[in-house]
């Protein structure tokens, strides 16, 4: 959901994110565009209805018009944000990404030539993060992704269902026990009617999205996918080979169960995984982390990980520490050996929760089946 929308109340607005919605409004007799936010629409051929309506207070972001229409709208009080042709992405996009979009061309080209890689290359040009035009484009993009996530939470996919986050290390290789446990967790959560959300990257994140995607597949099909993917254990040395092997699984199962991934171009060395059907990719990692935690209204399962996962545990713990009773969500750490000895986050989490409302909402278990049972309580 949009951070700006959550933190700063504003007058009611109407998101016009498709030509169909624009045409329906016109056909219904709309006389004014006050409060309309039209985003990334090709409005060529709509000159007459645009001229007939009051444009005062309308906002057009990255739209295309017939000749002369833009000046007319601006002269009648509309605010128009121009298309930014010098960036390799649409800052005003109205929808989340799909893996097919980010990896377009991967079947016969290298990863470095895909849209995902080109955007990252743009973002790390020398001085880019200090350029006003670049930072503005990135901020507009992330705002648009927030709006698209907000729409997802109100869609048929999410209404009436809880979203459970799965966090864990990006370094878990396909074919490893940790990867297969994460895939099983995603599969069990989706079969239990939950929406799976991850950080959208490789390792346990990919595994959880994979498990959710194949939740309706047979056990034999699920096992075959795990075995096929194990032939390319990780995204190093070749993201291309890693992504192609995942694409082959998706092509074999084109009707997989939807799930969410929220990756970031901040970590360019972590490519997005191919199994999250809805991808909210951000430039700003801090916003991405906060949004992911906020969306997980069914709790979060923390699988073995290191620095990033430890950060996520205590970022979530902070939200629960200060939260009201209604906002405290379950935190389930999986792997006693890992969280008691290798990275002893559990004792500190227990100490933090002692005497607080969150004390009864933190759990340490050893298996993903136990994690699911905790969430089902």
GROMACS .gro file of N, CA and C in nm, residues 205-276:
model
  216
  205UNK      N    1   1.331  -1.715  -0.038
  205UNK     CA    2   1.222  -1.635  -0.095
  205UNK      C    3   1.169  -1.702  -0.222
  206UNK      N    4   1.260  -1.741  -0.310
  206UNK     CA    5   1.218  -1.811  -0.432
  206UNK      C    6   1.146  -1.941  -0.396
  207UNK      N    7   1.199  -2.012  -0.298
  207UNK     CA    8   1.141  -2.141  -0.262
  207UNK      C    9   0.998  -2.125  -0.212
  208UNK      N   10   0.973  -2.025  -0.128
  208UNK     CA   11   0.838  -2.005  -0.075
  208UNK      C   12   0.741  -1.967  -0.186
  209UNK      N   13   0.783  -1.878  -0.276
  209UNK     CA   14   0.697  -1.844  -0.390
  209UNK      C   15   0.675  -1.964  -0.481
  210UNK      N   16   0.778  -2.046  -0.499
  210UNK     CA   17   0.764  -2.169  -0.578
  210UNK      C   18   0.660  -2.261  -0.515
  211UNK      N   19   0.672  -2.284  -0.384
  211UNK     CA   20   0.578  -2.373  -0.316
  211UNK      C   21   0.435  -2.325  -0.328
  212UNK      N   22   0.416  -2.193  -0.314
  212UNK     CA   23   0.281  -2.137  -0.331
  212UNK      C   24   0.233  -2.155  -0.474
  213UNK      N   25   0.320  -2.126  -0.569
  213UNK     CA   26   0.282  -2.135  -0.710
  213UNK      C   27   0.236  -2.275  -0.746
  214UNK      N   28   0.304  -2.376  -0.692
  214UNK     CA   29   0.272  -2.515  -0.726
  214UNK      C   30   0.185  -2.582  -0.619
  215UNK      N   31   0.113  -2.502  -0.541
  215UNK     CA   32   0.035  -2.561  -0.432
  215UNK      C   33  -0.076  -2.652  -0.481
  216UNK      N   34  -0.124  -2.630  -0.603
  216UNK     CA   35  -0.230  -2.715  -0.657
  216UNK      C   36  -0.176  -2.832  -0.738
  217UNK      N   37  -0.044  -2.837  -0.756
  217UNK     CA   38   0.017  -2.947  -0.831
  217UNK      C   39   0.021  -3.074  -0.746
  218UNK      N   40   0.035  -3.186  -0.810
  218UNK     CA   41   0.048  -3.313  -0.737
  218UNK      C   42   0.184  -3.318  -0.668
  219UNK      N   43   0.194  -3.409  -0.573
  219UNK     CA   44   0.321  -3.427  -0.506
  219UNK      C   45   0.432  -3.466  -0.602
  220UNK      N   46   0.399  -3.547  -0.701
  220UNK     CA   47   0.498  -3.589  -0.800
  220UNK      C   48   0.544  -3.470  -0.885
  221UNK      N   49   0.450  -3.384  -0.924
  221UNK     CA   50   0.486  -3.266  -1.003
  221UNK      C   51   0.570  -3.168  -0.921
  222UNK      N   52   0.536  -3.155  -0.795
  222UNK     CA   53   0.612  -3.068  -0.706
  222UNK      C   54   0.756  -3.120  -0.691
  223UNK      N   55   0.770  -3.250  -0.674
  223UNK     CA   56   0.902  -3.311  -0.660
  223UNK      C   57   0.985  -3.295  -0.787
  224UNK      N   58   0.918  -3.311  -0.900
  224UNK     CA   59   0.990  -3.296  -1.027
  224UNK      C   60   1.043  -3.154  -1.044
  225UNK      N   61   0.962  -3.056  -1.006
  225UNK     CA   62   1.005  -2.916  -1.017
  225UNK      C   63   1.127  -2.891  -0.929
  226UNK      N   64   1.125  -2.943  -0.807
  226UNK     CA   65   1.240  -2.927  -0.718
  226UNK      C   66   1.365  -2.991  -0.777
  227UNK      N   67   1.351  -3.109  -0.834
  227UNK     CA   68   1.465  -3.178  -0.893
  227UNK      C   69   1.518  -3.104  -1.015
  228UNK      N   70   1.427  -3.054  -1.099
  228UNK     CA   71   1.470  -2.980  -1.218
  228UNK      C   72   1.546  -2.854  -1.180
  229UNK      N   73   1.494  -2.782  -1.081
  229UNK     CA   74   1.559  -2.659  -1.040
  229UNK      C   75   1.696  -2.684  -0.977
  230UNK      N   76   1.711  -2.798  -0.909
  230UNK     CA   77   1.837  -2.829  -0.843
  230UNK      C   78   1.953  -2.842  -0.941
  231UNK      N   79   1.922  -2.859  -1.070
  231UNK     CA   80   2.028  -2.868  -1.172
  231UNK      C   81   2.099  -2.733  -1.189
  232UNK      N   82   2.033  -2.623  -1.150
  232UNK     CA   83   2.095  -2.490  -1.150
  232UNK      C   84   2.081  -2.437  -1.008
  233UNK      N   85   2.173  -2.469  -0.918
  233UNK     CA   86   2.152  -2.445  -0.774
  233UNK      C   87   2.133  -2.300  -0.735
  234UNK      N   88   2.200  -2.208  -0.804
  234UNK     CA   89   2.191  -2.068  -0.762
  234UNK      C   90   2.201  -1.972  -0.879
  235UNK      N   91   2.189  -1.844  -0.851
  235UNK     CA   92   2.195  -1.744  -0.957
  235UNK      C   93   2.338  -1.704  -0.991
  236UNK      N   94   2.433  -1.756  -0.921
  236UNK     CA   95   2.573  -1.742  -0.958
  236UNK      C   96   2.626  -1.876  -1.005
  237UNK      N   97   2.700  -1.881  -1.114
  237UNK     CA   98   2.758  -1.769  -1.188
  237UNK      C   99   2.668  -1.711  -1.297
  238UNK      N  100   2.549  -1.769  -1.321
  238UNK     CA  101   2.468  -1.726  -1.434
  238UNK      C  102   2.324  -1.703  -1.393
  239UNK      N  103   2.284  -1.574  -1.384
  239UNK     CA  104   2.144  -1.543  -1.358
  239UNK      C  105   2.059  -1.593  -1.475
  240UNK      N  106   2.115  -1.589  -1.595
  240UNK     CA  107   2.040  -1.632  -1.714
  240UNK      C  108   1.995  -1.777  -1.701
  241UNK      N  109   2.090  -1.866  -1.668
  241UNK     CA  110   2.056  -2.008  -1.655
  241UNK      C  111   1.960  -2.030  -1.540
  242UNK      N  112   1.980  -1.958  -1.431
  242UNK     CA  113   1.893  -1.969  -1.313
  242UNK      C  114   1.750  -1.930  -1.346
  243UNK      N  115   1.734  -1.819  -1.417
  243UNK     CA  116   1.600  -1.772  -1.452
  243UNK      C  117   1.535  -1.863  -1.556
  244UNK      N  118   1.612  -1.911  -1.653
  244UNK     CA  119   1.555  -1.997  -1.757
  244UNK      C  120   1.501  -2.126  -1.699
  245UNK      N  121   1.571  -2.183  -1.601
  245UNK     CA  122   1.523  -2.308  -1.542
  245UNK      C  123   1.392  -2.285  -1.467
  246UNK      N  124   1.376  -2.169  -1.404
  246UNK     CA  125   1.250  -2.137  -1.337
  246UNK      C  126   1.140  -2.112  -1.439
  247UNK      N  127   1.174  -2.041  -1.547
  247UNK     CA  128   1.075  -2.013  -1.652
  247UNK      C  129   1.023  -2.143  -1.712
  248UNK      N  130   1.109  -2.243  -1.723
  248UNK     CA  131   1.065  -2.372  -1.779
  248UNK      C  132   0.961  -2.438  -1.689
  249UNK      N  133   0.977  -2.426  -1.557
  249UNK     CA  134   0.879  -2.482  -1.464
  249UNK      C  135   0.746  -2.408  -1.478
  250UNK      N  136   0.753  -2.274  -1.487
  250UNK     CA  137   0.631  -2.195  -1.501
  250UNK      C  138   0.560  -2.227  -1.633
  251UNK      N  139   0.635  -2.245  -1.738
  251UNK     CA  140   0.574  -2.278  -1.868
  251UNK      C  141   0.505  -2.414  -1.862
  252UNK      N  142   0.559  -2.505  -1.781
  252UNK     CA  143   0.498  -2.638  -1.767
  252UNK      C  144   0.372  -2.631  -1.681
  253UNK      N  145   0.365  -2.530  -1.594
  253UNK     CA  146   0.248  -2.511  -1.505
  253UNK      C  147   0.200  -2.366  -1.519
  254UNK      N  148   0.136  -2.333  -1.629
  254UNK     CA  149   0.101  -2.192  -1.654
  254UNK      C  150  -0.007  -2.136  -1.563
  255UNK      N  151  -0.080  -2.220  -1.492
  255UNK     CA  152  -0.190  -2.172  -1.409
  255UNK      C  153  -0.160  -2.187  -1.260
  256UNK      N  154  -0.044  -2.144  -1.220
  256UNK     CA  155  -0.005  -2.157  -1.080
  256UNK      C  156  -0.081  -2.065  -0.987
  257UNK      N  157  -0.073  -2.094  -0.858
  257UNK     CA  158  -0.139  -2.013  -0.756
  257UNK      C  159  -0.066  -1.880  -0.738
  258UNK      N  160  -0.139  -1.769  -0.735
  258UNK     CA  161  -0.074  -1.638  -0.721
  258UNK      C  162  -0.007  -1.621  -0.585
  259UNK      N  163   0.101  -1.546  -0.584
  259UNK     CA  164   0.166  -1.503  -0.461
  259UNK      C  165   0.238  -1.372  -0.488
  260UNK      N  166   0.289  -1.311  -0.384
  260UNK     CA  167   0.348  -1.178  -0.394
  260UNK      C  168   0.496  -1.181  -0.363
  261UNK      N  169   0.572  -1.106  -0.441
  261UNK     CA  170   0.714  -1.083  -0.413
  261UNK      C  171   0.741  -0.934  -0.410
  262UNK      N  172   0.819  -0.888  -0.312
  262UNK     CA  173   0.851  -0.745  -0.302
  262UNK      C  174   1.003  -0.729  -0.298
  263UNK      N  175   1.067  -0.735  -0.414
  263UNK     CA  176   1.213  -0.720  -0.420
  263UNK      C  177   1.253  -0.574  -0.436
  264UNK      N  178   1.382  -0.549  -0.455
  264UNK     CA  179   1.431  -0.412  -0.468
  264UNK      C  180   1.550  -0.407  -0.562
  265UNK      N  181   1.560  -0.297  -0.637
  265UNK     CA  182   1.678  -0.275  -0.719
  265UNK      C  183   1.795  -0.226  -0.635
  266UNK      N  184   1.771  -0.193  -0.508
  266UNK     CA  185   1.880  -0.154  -0.419
  266UNK      C  186   1.982  -0.267  -0.408
  267UNK      N  187   1.931  -0.390  -0.401
  267UNK     CA  188   2.019  -0.508  -0.400
  267UNK      C  189   2.024  -0.565  -0.541
  268UNK      N  190   2.104  -0.504  -0.625
  268UNK     CA  191   2.109  -0.548  -0.764
  268UNK      C  192   2.167  -0.687  -0.783
  269UNK      N  193   2.242  -0.731  -0.681
  269UNK     CA  194   2.302  -0.865  -0.693
  269UNK      C  195   2.200  -0.974  -0.665
  270UNK      N  196   2.080  -0.938  -0.620
  270UNK     CA  197   1.975  -1.037  -0.594
  270UNK      C  198   1.865  -1.022  -0.699
  271UNK      N  199   1.863  -1.105  -0.802
  271UNK     CA  200   1.758  -1.094  -0.903
  271UNK      C  201   1.623  -1.138  -0.848
  272UNK      N  202   1.514  -1.088  -0.903
  272UNK     CA  203   1.381  -1.132  -0.857
  272UNK      C  204   1.355  -1.275  -0.899
  273UNK      N  205   1.279  -1.347  -0.818
  273UNK     CA  206   1.250  -1.486  -0.857
  273UNK      C  207   1.131  -1.490  -0.952
  274UNK      N  208   1.122  -1.601  -1.024
  274UNK     CA  209   1.026  -1.615  -1.134
  274UNK      C  210   0.891  -1.671  -1.088
  275UNK      N  211   0.877  -1.703  -0.959
  275UNK     CA  212   0.757  -1.773  -0.914
  275UNK      C  213   0.655  -1.683  -0.843
  276UNK      N  214   0.696  -1.562  -0.807
  276UNK     CA  215   0.599  -1.466  -0.754
  276UNK      C  216   0.521  -1.411  -0.873
   0.00000   0.00000   0.00000
